[in-house]
Amino acid sequence: MGKFSRLGNDLYSGDKSIDFVGRKWLWYAISVVIIVGSLLGLAVKGLDMGIEFVGGAEYKVKVASADQALADQLRTDVAATGIDAAQQPVVTTSGKDAVLIQVKPLTTAENEQIKNTIADTTGTDPTQINATEIGPSWGKEIAKRSGTGLVVFLILVVIFIWAYFREWKMSVGAIVALAHDVVITVGVYALSGFEVTPATVTGLLTILGFSLYDTVVVFDKVRENTKNLRESRTTYAKAANLAVNQTLVRSINTSVVALIPVGVILYVSAVQLGASTLKDLALALFVGMAAGAYSSIFIATPLVVQLKAGETDVVQAEKRDKARQKKVEADRYAAVPAFAEDMPIHDEPGVADVPEGDGPVARPASPGRAPQTPEAAGRGRIAPQGHGPVRPSSAAGRQQPTRQPRSKRGKK
């Protein structure tokens, strides 16, 4: 944990840096591969739409005690009938004495087979099972309203980011990141075969907010670092890369804290409970949050830097930086500031942090190096420690021998 904290401090101060912006084509390539795989999965397998969207049949049966064990047994028995429309039945308890079974549209013969299966499992007369046809109108209405909400949300995002950052290019970066997250999440649904329910739509709308929040935090740091680009000795790309490094630990911590409980919910709902609604919501949140954390770091900021590469201030900053680099390459001491009497002591060449008081200057030891002995002082030797205070000696008052110049030796 201590190393992680030190890494965070080094990333924030710029002592260590990960080149997110300079390797943008690598991140773009990774995202393109993931998106192409998602689109292929969507085109080949398609989405498994729930009965709320395509319609189906619902069976309600009274039992003596409705518990999770009975629901699991009903789910297994109905799926084992071999009917394609009943491969993934949704079984939930309704109160303490009823169970609901939902499947996709069936023929008359398949309907009788499902009723007989439910009757055999629950020990109920088939005539006591209440079968109801579910139309797709409710699911279509949910999808229509969700689409309308998504369009309104994207328009508000563009207006908000433009108004807050005064940068339409940041709006483009945020929208691309959002689209990136949604496509990957939908593709994972298609590849995994999870059923799309209204809970899935709710999860998709939720991850849009999470992805946007993470992106806005990184953009805010980018704006802070590039506020005085003309007076600073850096480029827009370097300042933006520093912003990503400064928010990296925070983004990781936020994502991990959010993903752990969602992952636990996904495991419990998919493996232990098999509850469809909870499972669909948890999968959308888990994939969307992971993709959102990735896109805010690897996609949004490098894309903004690329879009701003042609602006006058950015180009001039690049030229000044290249000129400084050439000067440093020609004379590596050119960047060392000249000494002046009134300069702050921390800017004096060769002087590190000076502690308060009259004590010796302590230089921080480099990591990974053994502590060194004190440097030699005076004429190449270390002055010995004194054994006590200086006292008058018996030689005081007597004439002491002196060394005469060679020209005066032997002369009186």
Coordinates of C-alpha atoms in Angstrom, one line a residue:
M1 CA 0.0 0.0 0.0
G2 CA 2.9 2.3 0.8
K3 CA 4.4 1.7 -2.6
F4 CA 1.1 2.4 -4.3
S5 CA 0.8 5.7 -2.3
R6 CA 4.4 6.7 -3.3
L7 CA 3.6 5.8 -6.9
G8 CA 0.5 8.1 -6.7
N9 CA 2.6 10.9 -5.3
D10 CA 5.3 10.4 -8.0
L11 CA 2.6 10.4 -10.8
Y12 CA 1.0 13.5 -9.4
S13 CA 4.3 15.4 -9.1
G14 CA 5.5 14.3 -12.5
D15 CA 8.6 12.4 -11.1
K16 CA 7.1 9.3 -12.8
S17 CA 4.9 9.4 -15.9
I18 CA 3.0 6.9 -18.1
D19 CA 2.8 8.1 -21.7
F20 CA -0.9 7.8 -22.3
V21 CA -1.1 10.5 -24.9
G22 CA 2.0 9.5 -26.9
R23 CA 0.8 5.9 -27.2
K24 CA -2.7 6.9 -28.4
W25 CA -2.5 4.7 -31.5
L26 CA -1.9 1.7 -29.4
W27 CA -5.0 2.5 -27.2
Y28 CA -7.0 3.3 -30.3
A29 CA -6.1 -0.1 -31.8
I30 CA -7.1 -2.0 -28.7
S31 CA -10.4 -0.2 -28.6
V32 CA -11.0 -0.9 -32.3
V33 CA -10.4 -4.6 -31.8
I34 CA -12.8 -4.7 -28.9
I35 CA -15.4 -2.7 -30.8
V36 CA -15.1 -4.8 -33.9
G37 CA -15.5 -8.0 -31.8
S38 CA -18.6 -6.5 -30.2
L39 CA -20.1 -5.5 -33.5
L40 CA -19.4 -9.0 -34.9
G41 CA -21.0 -10.6 -31.9
L42 CA -24.0 -8.3 -32.3
A43 CA -24.3 -9.1 -36.0
V44 CA -23.8 -12.9 -35.7
K45 CA -25.6 -13.8 -32.4
G46 CA -27.8 -10.8 -32.0
L47 CA -29.4 -9.7 -28.7
D48 CA -31.6 -12.1 -26.7
M49 CA -34.5 -9.8 -26.1
G50 CA -36.7 -10.5 -23.1
I51 CA -40.4 -11.2 -23.2
E52 CA -41.0 -7.6 -22.3
F53 CA -39.8 -6.7 -25.8
V54 CA -41.0 -9.6 -27.9
G55 CA -44.0 -10.9 -25.9
G56 CA -44.5 -14.3 -24.4
A57 CA -46.4 -16.4 -21.9
E58 CA -46.7 -16.1 -18.2
Y59 CA -47.8 -19.0 -15.9
K60 CA -48.9 -18.4 -12.3
V61 CA -49.3 -21.4 -10.1
K62 CA -50.3 -21.6 -6.4
V63 CA -48.1 -23.7 -4.2
A64 CA -47.9 -24.6 -0.5
S65 CA -44.6 -22.8 0.0
A66 CA -42.9 -20.6 -2.6
D67 CA -39.2 -20.5 -2.0
Q68 CA -35.9 -20.2 -4.0
A69 CA -35.4 -24.0 -4.1
L70 CA -38.7 -24.5 -5.8
A71 CA -38.0 -21.6 -8.2
D72 CA -34.7 -23.1 -9.2
Q73 CA -36.2 -26.6 -9.7
L74 CA -38.9 -25.1 -12.0
R75 CA -36.3 -23.2 -14.0
T76 CA -34.3 -26.4 -14.5
D77 CA -37.4 -28.5 -15.5
V78 CA -38.9 -26.0 -17.9
A79 CA -35.5 -25.5 -19.6
A80 CA -35.1 -29.2 -19.9
T81 CA -38.3 -29.6 -22.0
G82 CA -36.2 -28.9 -25.2
I83 CA -38.5 -26.1 -26.3
D84 CA -36.4 -23.2 -27.8
A85 CA -38.6 -20.5 -26.5
A86 CA -38.3 -21.9 -23.0
Q87 CA -34.5 -22.3 -22.8
Q88 CA -34.2 -19.4 -20.4
P89 CA -37.3 -19.1 -18.4
V90 CA -37.7 -16.3 -15.9
V91 CA -39.0 -17.8 -12.6
T92 CA -39.8 -15.6 -9.6
T93 CA -41.8 -16.1 -6.5
S94 CA -44.9 -14.1 -5.9
G95 CA -45.6 -13.8 -2.3
K96 CA -45.4 -16.9 -0.1
D97 CA -47.7 -19.2 -2.0
A98 CA -47.3 -18.4 -5.8
V99 CA -44.6 -18.8 -8.4
L100 CA -44.5 -16.9 -11.8
I101 CA -42.9 -18.5 -14.9
Q102 CA -42.3 -16.4 -18.0
V103 CA -41.2 -17.8 -21.4
K104 CA -41.2 -16.5 -24.9
P105 CA -44.1 -17.1 -27.4
L106 CA -45.2 -20.7 -27.6
T107 CA -47.4 -22.8 -29.9
T108 CA -50.5 -24.5 -28.5
A109 CA -48.7 -27.9 -28.1
E110 CA -45.7 -26.3 -26.5
N111 CA -48.0 -24.4 -24.1
E112 CA -49.6 -27.7 -23.0
Q113 CA -46.1 -29.3 -22.5
I114 CA -45.0 -26.4 -20.3
K115 CA -48.1 -26.6 -18.2
N116 CA -47.7 -30.3 -17.7
T117 CA -44.1 -29.8 -16.7
I118 CA -45.0 -27.1 -14.1
A119 CA -47.8 -29.4 -12.8
D120 CA -45.4 -32.3 -12.4
T121 CA -42.8 -30.2 -10.5
T122 CA -45.2 -28.4 -8.2
G123 CA -47.7 -31.3 -7.8
T124 CA -50.6 -29.1 -9.0
D125 CA -53.4 -29.9 -11.3
P126 CA -52.7 -28.4 -14.8
T127 CA -56.2 -26.9 -14.8
Q128 CA -55.2 -24.8 -11.7
I129 CA -52.3 -23.1 -13.6
N130 CA -53.2 -19.6 -14.8
A131 CA -51.6 -19.0 -18.2
T132 CA -51.5 -15.4 -19.6
E133 CA -50.2 -14.0 -22.9
I134 CA -47.8 -11.1 -22.6
G135 CA -47.8 -8.6 -25.5
P136 CA -44.6 -6.8 -26.6
S137 CA -46.2 -3.4 -26.4
W138 CA -44.9 -2.7 -22.9
G139 CA -41.3 -3.5 -23.8
K140 CA -41.5 -1.4 -27.0
E141 CA -42.8 1.5 -25.0
I142 CA -39.9 1.1 -22.5
A143 CA -37.4 1.0 -25.4
K144 CA -39.0 4.0 -27.1
R145 CA -38.8 6.1 -23.9
S146 CA -35.2 4.9 -23.2
G147 CA -34.2 6.0 -26.7
T148 CA -35.7 9.4 -26.2
G149 CA -34.0 9.7 -22.8
L150 CA -30.7 8.7 -24.4
V151 CA -30.9 11.4 -27.1
V152 CA -31.9 14.1 -24.6
F153 CA -29.0 13.0 -22.3
L154 CA -26.4 13.2 -25.1
I155 CA -27.6 16.7 -26.1
L156 CA -27.4 17.9 -22.5
V157 CA -23.9 16.4 -22.2
V158 CA -22.7 18.3 -25.2
I159 CA -24.2 21.6 -24.0
F160 CA -22.9 21.1 -20.4
I161 CA -19.3 20.2 -21.4
W162 CA -19.2 23.1 -23.9
A163 CA -20.5 25.6 -21.4
Y164 CA -18.2 24.3 -18.6
F165 CA -15.0 23.9 -20.5
R166 CA -15.7 26.3 -23.4
E167 CA -14.4 23.6 -25.6
W168 CA -16.5 21.8 -28.2
K169 CA -13.6 19.4 -28.8
M170 CA -13.9 18.1 -25.3
S171 CA -17.6 17.5 -25.9
V172 CA -16.6 15.4 -28.9
G173 CA -14.1 13.5 -26.8
A174 CA -16.7 12.8 -24.1
I175 CA -19.4 11.7 -26.6
V176 CA -16.9 9.3 -28.4
A177 CA -16.0 7.8 -25.0
L178 CA -19.7 7.3 -24.1
A179 CA -20.4 5.7 -27.5
H180 CA -17.3 3.5 -26.9
D181 CA -18.7 2.3 -23.6
V182 CA -22.2 1.6 -24.9
V183 CA -21.1 -0.4 -27.9
I184 CA -18.8 -2.6 -25.8
T185 CA -21.5 -3.2 -23.2
V186 CA -24.0 -4.1 -25.9
G187 CA -21.5 -6.4 -27.6
V188 CA -20.8 -8.2 -24.3
Y189 CA -24.5 -8.8 -23.9
A190 CA -24.7 -10.3 -27.4
L191 CA -21.6 -12.5 -26.9
S192 CA -22.6 -13.7 -23.4
G193 CA -26.2 -14.5 -24.4
F194 CA -27.7 -12.6 -21.4
E195 CA -31.3 -11.6 -21.9
V196 CA -32.0 -7.9 -22.5
T197 CA -34.7 -6.7 -20.2
P198 CA -35.8 -3.3 -19.0
A199 CA -33.3 -3.7 -16.2
T200 CA -30.6 -3.8 -18.9
V201 CA -31.8 -0.5 -20.3
T202 CA -31.7 1.0 -16.8
G203 CA -28.1 -0.3 -16.4
L204 CA -27.0 1.2 -19.7
L205 CA -28.4 4.6 -18.8
T206 CA -26.6 4.4 -15.4
I207 CA -23.2 3.7 -16.9
L208 CA -23.5 6.7 -19.1
G209 CA -23.5 8.9 -16.0
F210 CA -20.6 7.0 -14.5
S211 CA -18.5 7.3 -17.7
L212 CA -19.3 11.0 -18.1
Y213 CA -18.4 11.7 -14.4
D214 CA -14.9 10.1 -14.8
T215 CA -14.3 11.9 -18.1
V216 CA -15.2 15.3 -16.7
V217 CA -12.8 14.9 -13.7
V218 CA -9.9 14.2 -16.1
F219 CA -10.9 17.1 -18.4
D220 CA -11.0 19.4 -15.4
K221 CA -7.4 18.6 -14.6
V222 CA -6.4 19.0 -18.2
R223 CA -7.9 22.5 -18.2
E224 CA -6.1 23.4 -15.0
N225 CA -2.7 22.2 -16.3
T226 CA -3.1 24.0 -19.6
K227 CA -4.6 27.2 -18.3
N228 CA -1.4 29.3 -18.8
L229 CA 0.1 27.4 -21.7
R230 CA 1.8 30.5 -23.2
E231 CA 3.7 31.2 -19.9
S232 CA 4.5 27.6 -19.1
R233 CA 7.5 25.6 -20.3
T234 CA 5.5 22.6 -21.6
T235 CA 3.2 21.6 -24.4
Y236 CA -0.5 20.8 -24.4
A237 CA 0.2 17.1 -24.9
K238 CA 2.6 16.9 -22.0
A239 CA 0.3 18.9 -19.7
A240 CA -2.7 16.7 -20.7
N241 CA -0.6 13.6 -20.1
L242 CA 0.4 14.9 -16.7
A243 CA -3.3 15.4 -15.9
V244 CA -4.1 11.8 -16.8
N245 CA -1.3 10.6 -14.6
Q246 CA -2.4 12.9 -11.7
T247 CA -5.9 11.4 -11.8
L248 CA -4.9 7.9 -12.6
V249 CA -4.8 6.6 -9.0
R250 CA -8.1 8.3 -8.2
S251 CA -9.7 6.7 -11.3
I252 CA -8.4 3.3 -10.4
N253 CA -9.6 3.6 -6.8
T254 CA -13.0 4.8 -7.8
S255 CA -13.4 2.1 -10.4
V256 CA -12.3 -0.7 -8.1
V257 CA -14.5 0.5 -5.2
A258 CA -17.5 0.6 -7.6
L259 CA -16.7 -2.7 -9.4
I260 CA -16.2 -4.9 -6.3
P261 CA -19.8 -4.7 -5.0
V262 CA -21.3 -4.8 -8.6
G263 CA -19.1 -7.9 -9.3
V264 CA -20.4 -9.6 -6.1
I265 CA -24.0 -8.9 -7.1
L266 CA -23.3 -10.3 -10.6
Y267 CA -21.8 -13.5 -9.1
V268 CA -24.6 -14.0 -6.6
S269 CA -27.4 -13.3 -9.1
A270 CA -25.9 -15.2 -12.0
V271 CA -24.4 -18.2 -10.2
Q272 CA -26.3 -18.7 -7.0
L273 CA -29.8 -17.1 -7.4
G274 CA -30.3 -17.0 -11.1
A275 CA -32.5 -13.9 -10.6
S276 CA -32.8 -12.5 -14.1
T277 CA -33.6 -8.8 -13.3
L278 CA -30.7 -8.4 -10.9
K279 CA -28.3 -10.3 -13.1
D280 CA -29.1 -8.2 -16.2
L281 CA -28.6 -4.9 -14.2
A282 CA -25.4 -6.1 -12.6
L283 CA -23.8 -7.2 -15.9
A284 CA -24.6 -3.9 -17.6
L285 CA -23.1 -1.9 -14.7
F286 CA -20.0 -4.1 -14.4
V287 CA -19.1 -4.0 -18.1
G288 CA -20.1 -0.3 -18.5
M289 CA -18.1 0.9 -15.4
A290 CA -14.9 -1.0 -16.6
A291 CA -15.3 0.4 -20.1
G292 CA -15.9 3.9 -18.8
A293 CA -12.8 3.9 -16.6
Y294 CA -10.8 2.7 -19.6
S295 CA -12.2 5.2 -22.1
S296 CA -11.8 8.2 -19.8
I297 CA -8.0 7.5 -19.5
F298 CA -7.1 6.0 -22.8
I299 CA -9.5 7.4 -25.3
A300 CA -11.1 10.7 -24.3
T301 CA -8.0 12.7 -23.3
P302 CA -5.7 11.5 -26.2
L303 CA -8.5 12.3 -28.6
V304 CA -8.9 15.8 -27.3
V305 CA -5.2 16.4 -27.6
Q306 CA -5.3 15.1 -31.2
L307 CA -8.2 17.4 -32.0
K308 CA -6.4 20.5 -30.5
A309 CA -3.1 19.7 -32.2
G310 CA -3.7 22.4 -34.9
E311 CA -4.6 25.3 -32.7
T312 CA -2.2 28.3 -32.7
D313 CA -1.3 28.2 -29.0
V314 CA -0.7 24.5 -29.1
V315 CA 1.5 24.7 -32.2
Q316 CA 3.5 27.6 -30.7
A317 CA 4.0 25.7 -27.5
E318 CA 5.3 22.7 -29.5
K319 CA 7.7 25.0 -31.3
R320 CA 9.0 26.5 -28.1
D321 CA 9.5 23.0 -26.6
K322 CA 11.4 21.8 -29.6
A323 CA 13.6 24.9 -29.5
R324 CA 14.4 24.2 -25.8
Q325 CA 15.1 20.5 -26.6
K326 CA 17.6 21.5 -29.3
K327 CA 19.3 24.0 -26.9
V328 CA 19.6 21.3 -24.3
E329 CA 21.0 18.8 -26.7
A330 CA 23.6 21.3 -27.8
D331 CA 24.5 22.3 -24.3
R332 CA 23.2 20.1 -21.5
Y333 CA 24.0 22.8 -18.9
A334 CA 22.0 25.4 -20.8
A335 CA 18.9 24.6 -18.8
V336 CA 20.7 25.2 -15.5
P337 CA 19.6 28.6 -14.1
A338 CA 22.3 31.2 -13.5
F339 CA 23.0 32.2 -9.9
A340 CA 21.8 35.5 -8.7
E341 CA 22.1 37.1 -5.3
D342 CA 18.4 37.6 -4.8
M343 CA 17.3 34.3 -6.2
P344 CA 15.3 32.0 -3.9
I345 CA 17.6 29.5 -2.2
H346 CA 15.7 26.5 -3.6
D347 CA 16.4 27.8 -7.1
E348 CA 20.2 28.1 -6.5
P349 CA 22.0 25.6 -8.8
G350 CA 23.1 22.5 -6.9
V351 CA 21.2 23.2 -3.8
A352 CA 18.3 20.9 -2.8
D353 CA 15.8 21.5 -0.1
V354 CA 17.4 23.5 2.7
P355 CA 16.1 22.7 6.2
E356 CA 15.4 25.4 8.7
G357 CA 18.0 26.0 11.4
D358 CA 21.8 25.9 11.4
G359 CA 22.2 22.2 10.9
P360 CA 23.9 20.6 8.0
V361 CA 22.2 20.3 4.6
A362 CA 20.7 16.8 4.3
R363 CA 20.3 15.5 0.8
P364 CA 17.6 12.8 0.2
A365 CA 19.1 9.4 -0.4
S366 CA 18.3 8.0 -3.8
P367 CA 16.1 4.9 -3.7
G368 CA 17.9 1.6 -4.1
R369 CA 21.3 3.1 -3.1
A370 CA 23.2 2.3 0.1
P371 CA 23.7 5.3 2.4
Q372 CA 27.0 7.0 1.7
T373 CA 29.7 8.2 4.1
P374 CA 29.9 11.9 4.8
E375 CA 31.7 13.8 2.0
A376 CA 35.3 14.9 2.7
A377 CA 35.6 18.5 3.8
G378 CA 38.6 20.9 3.8
R379 CA 41.6 19.6 1.9
G380 CA 40.4 16.2 1.0
R381 CA 40.2 14.8 4.5
I382 CA 37.6 14.5 7.2
A383 CA 38.2 16.7 10.2
P384 CA 38.5 14.5 13.4
Q385 CA 36.0 15.0 16.2
G386 CA 37.2 17.3 19.0
H387 CA 38.0 15.7 22.4
G388 CA 37.1 18.7 24.6
P389 CA 37.2 22.5 24.8
V390 CA 40.3 24.4 23.9
R391 CA 42.4 25.3 27.0
P392 CA 45.6 27.4 27.5
S393 CA 48.7 25.3 27.0
S394 CA 52.1 25.5 28.8
A395 CA 53.6 26.8 25.5
A396 CA 51.8 30.0 25.8
G397 CA 54.1 33.0 26.0
R398 CA 57.2 31.3 24.6
Q399 CA 58.6 32.0 21.1
Q400 CA 57.5 29.4 18.7
P401 CA 59.7 28.2 15.8
T402 CA 58.9 29.7 12.4
R403 CA 59.8 28.6 8.9
Q404 CA 62.1 31.0 7.1
P405 CA 62.2 31.5 3.4
R406 CA 65.0 29.7 1.6
S407 CA 66.7 33.0 0.7
K408 CA 67.0 34.0 4.4
R409 CA 68.0 30.7 5.8
G410 CA 71.4 30.7 7.5
K411 CA 71.6 34.5 7.6
K412 CA 71.6 36.6 10.8

